[in-house]
Amino acid sequence: MSFYRFFKSLMPSLLLAFFLIACSKGDKSNLPENFKSLSTDDKMAYLMDHMTPDSLARFLCNSAMGKVYNSRIELQPAMAYAYEHYNEDDQVAFALACEEYQQSLPLHEKVKFAKLAATEDPDIMSYELGLAYVGDIRENHKDVAQVTEEIDKLTKECRSDPDFYKRFMKGFKTALRLDRHRDLDDKIYLKFISYPDSIK
């Protein structure tokens, strides 16, 4: 292949990369220089003027999780501000985007996000997360090694909250027993039904 043809074949990828870099830089430059020092309400007022509800939700979630450089926002008061100031349609779009964001997170980050949002009773939420995890395993065709890795990361995330881990495992094992003879890989059941219920 000639250099010209090789370079031509790379052009779409190069243009896409350039576009993404430009957009990323643009997002940062659009924030006020004093954004970090603003109150949560002032941050949200600015963002609501410049972003759609779903885009703001994703930005807010990433920011609260520490994934946006130099612009962390407290999730719970920010969400309260959004629901107070959005109309009904925008509230729905915002809420759906937040829910989709949480569902897209790996297991241990779902725990962190839920604690930051603090919108549910932690006892109920941890148990329900365990119940739902079996569905996540099935839908994403996860094997024993992948589940082991995720549970290990969850264990580390819950070191300061062992009760959360205990309730998660209770929900997880309940779902394992219910799904054992359906379409769940029996290797998953045999490995995790006897997994430690508490963090040692």
mmCIF file of N, CA, C and O in Angstrom, residues 7 20 71 89 124 138 167 174-175 182 187 191 199:
data_model
loop_
_atom_site.group_PDB
_atom_site.id
_atom_site.type_symbol
_atom_site.label_atom_id
_atom_site.label_comp_id
_atom_site.label_asym_id
_atom_site.label_seq_id
_atom_site.Cartn_x
_atom_site.Cartn_y
_atom_site.Cartn_z
ATOM 1 N N PHE A 7 -2.248 6.961 4.242
ATOM 2 C CA PHE A 7 -2.641 8.195 4.925
ATOM 3 C C PHE A 7 -4.121 8.491 4.699
ATOM 4 O O PHE A 7 -4.843 8.881 5.618
ATOM 5 N N LEU A 20 -12.772 15.268 18.600
ATOM 6 C CA LEU A 20 -13.009 14.963 20.010
ATOM 7 C C LEU A 20 -12.100 15.782 20.924
ATOM 8 O O LEU A 20 -12.525 16.269 21.968
ATOM 9 N N SER A 71 -13.544 20.557 38.801
ATOM 10 C CA SER A 71 -14.911 21.098 38.789
ATOM 11 C C SER A 71 -15.880 20.214 39.579
ATOM 12 O O SER A 71 -17.010 20.025 39.168
ATOM 13 N N ASP A 89 -40.895 18.278 32.144
ATOM 14 C CA ASP A 89 -40.247 17.542 31.064
ATOM 15 C C ASP A 89 -38.737 17.470 31.260
ATOM 16 O O ASP A 89 -38.111 16.423 31.043
ATOM 17 N N ILE A 124 -31.918 -0.739 51.968
ATOM 18 C CA ILE A 124 -32.709 -1.256 50.842
ATOM 19 C C ILE A 124 -31.883 -1.248 49.566
ATOM 20 O O ILE A 124 -31.875 -2.216 48.800
ATOM 21 N N ARG A 138 -25.822 -11.998 33.886
ATOM 22 C CA ARG A 138 -26.441 -12.729 32.779
ATOM 23 C C ARG A 138 -26.430 -11.905 31.496
ATOM 24 O O ARG A 138 -26.031 -12.396 30.430
ATOM 25 N N ARG A 167 -25.188 -6.606 53.284
ATOM 26 C CA ARG A 167 -26.537 -6.574 52.714
ATOM 27 C C ARG A 167 -26.498 -6.860 51.211
ATOM 28 O O ARG A 167 -27.403 -7.500 50.667
ATOM 29 N N THR A 174 -29.403 -14.415 47.433
ATOM 30 C CA THR A 174 -30.832 -14.696 47.247
ATOM 31 C C THR A 174 -31.142 -14.864 45.762
ATOM 32 O O THR A 174 -31.826 -15.809 45.348
ATOM 33 N N ALA A 175 -30.615 -13.953 44.939
ATOM 34 C CA ALA A 175 -30.840 -14.024 43.489
ATOM 35 C C ALA A 175 -30.137 -15.225 42.876
ATOM 36 O O ALA A 175 -30.661 -15.853 41.949
ATOM 37 N N ARG A 182 -32.062 -21.797 36.114
ATOM 38 C CA ARG A 182 -32.597 -21.144 34.915
ATOM 39 C C ARG A 182 -31.465 -21.047 33.900
ATOM 40 O O ARG A 182 -30.931 -22.064 33.479
ATOM 41 N N LYS A 187 -21.346 -22.478 37.269
ATOM 42 C CA LYS A 187 -20.036 -22.148 37.842
ATOM 43 C C LYS A 187 -20.119 -20.871 38.675
ATOM 44 O O LYS A 187 -19.437 -20.737 39.699
ATOM 45 N N LYS A 191 -19.367 -20.890 42.755
ATOM 46 C CA LYS A 191 -18.271 -20.036 43.228
ATOM 47 C C LYS A 191 -18.734 -19.046 44.291
ATOM 48 O O LYS A 191 -18.069 -18.875 45.325
ATOM 49 N N ILE A 199 -16.858 -8.647 55.443
ATOM 50 C CA ILE A 199 -15.475 -8.239 55.152
ATOM 51 C C ILE A 199 -14.633 -8.507 56.383
ATOM 52 O O ILE A 199 -14.935 -8.039 57.481
#
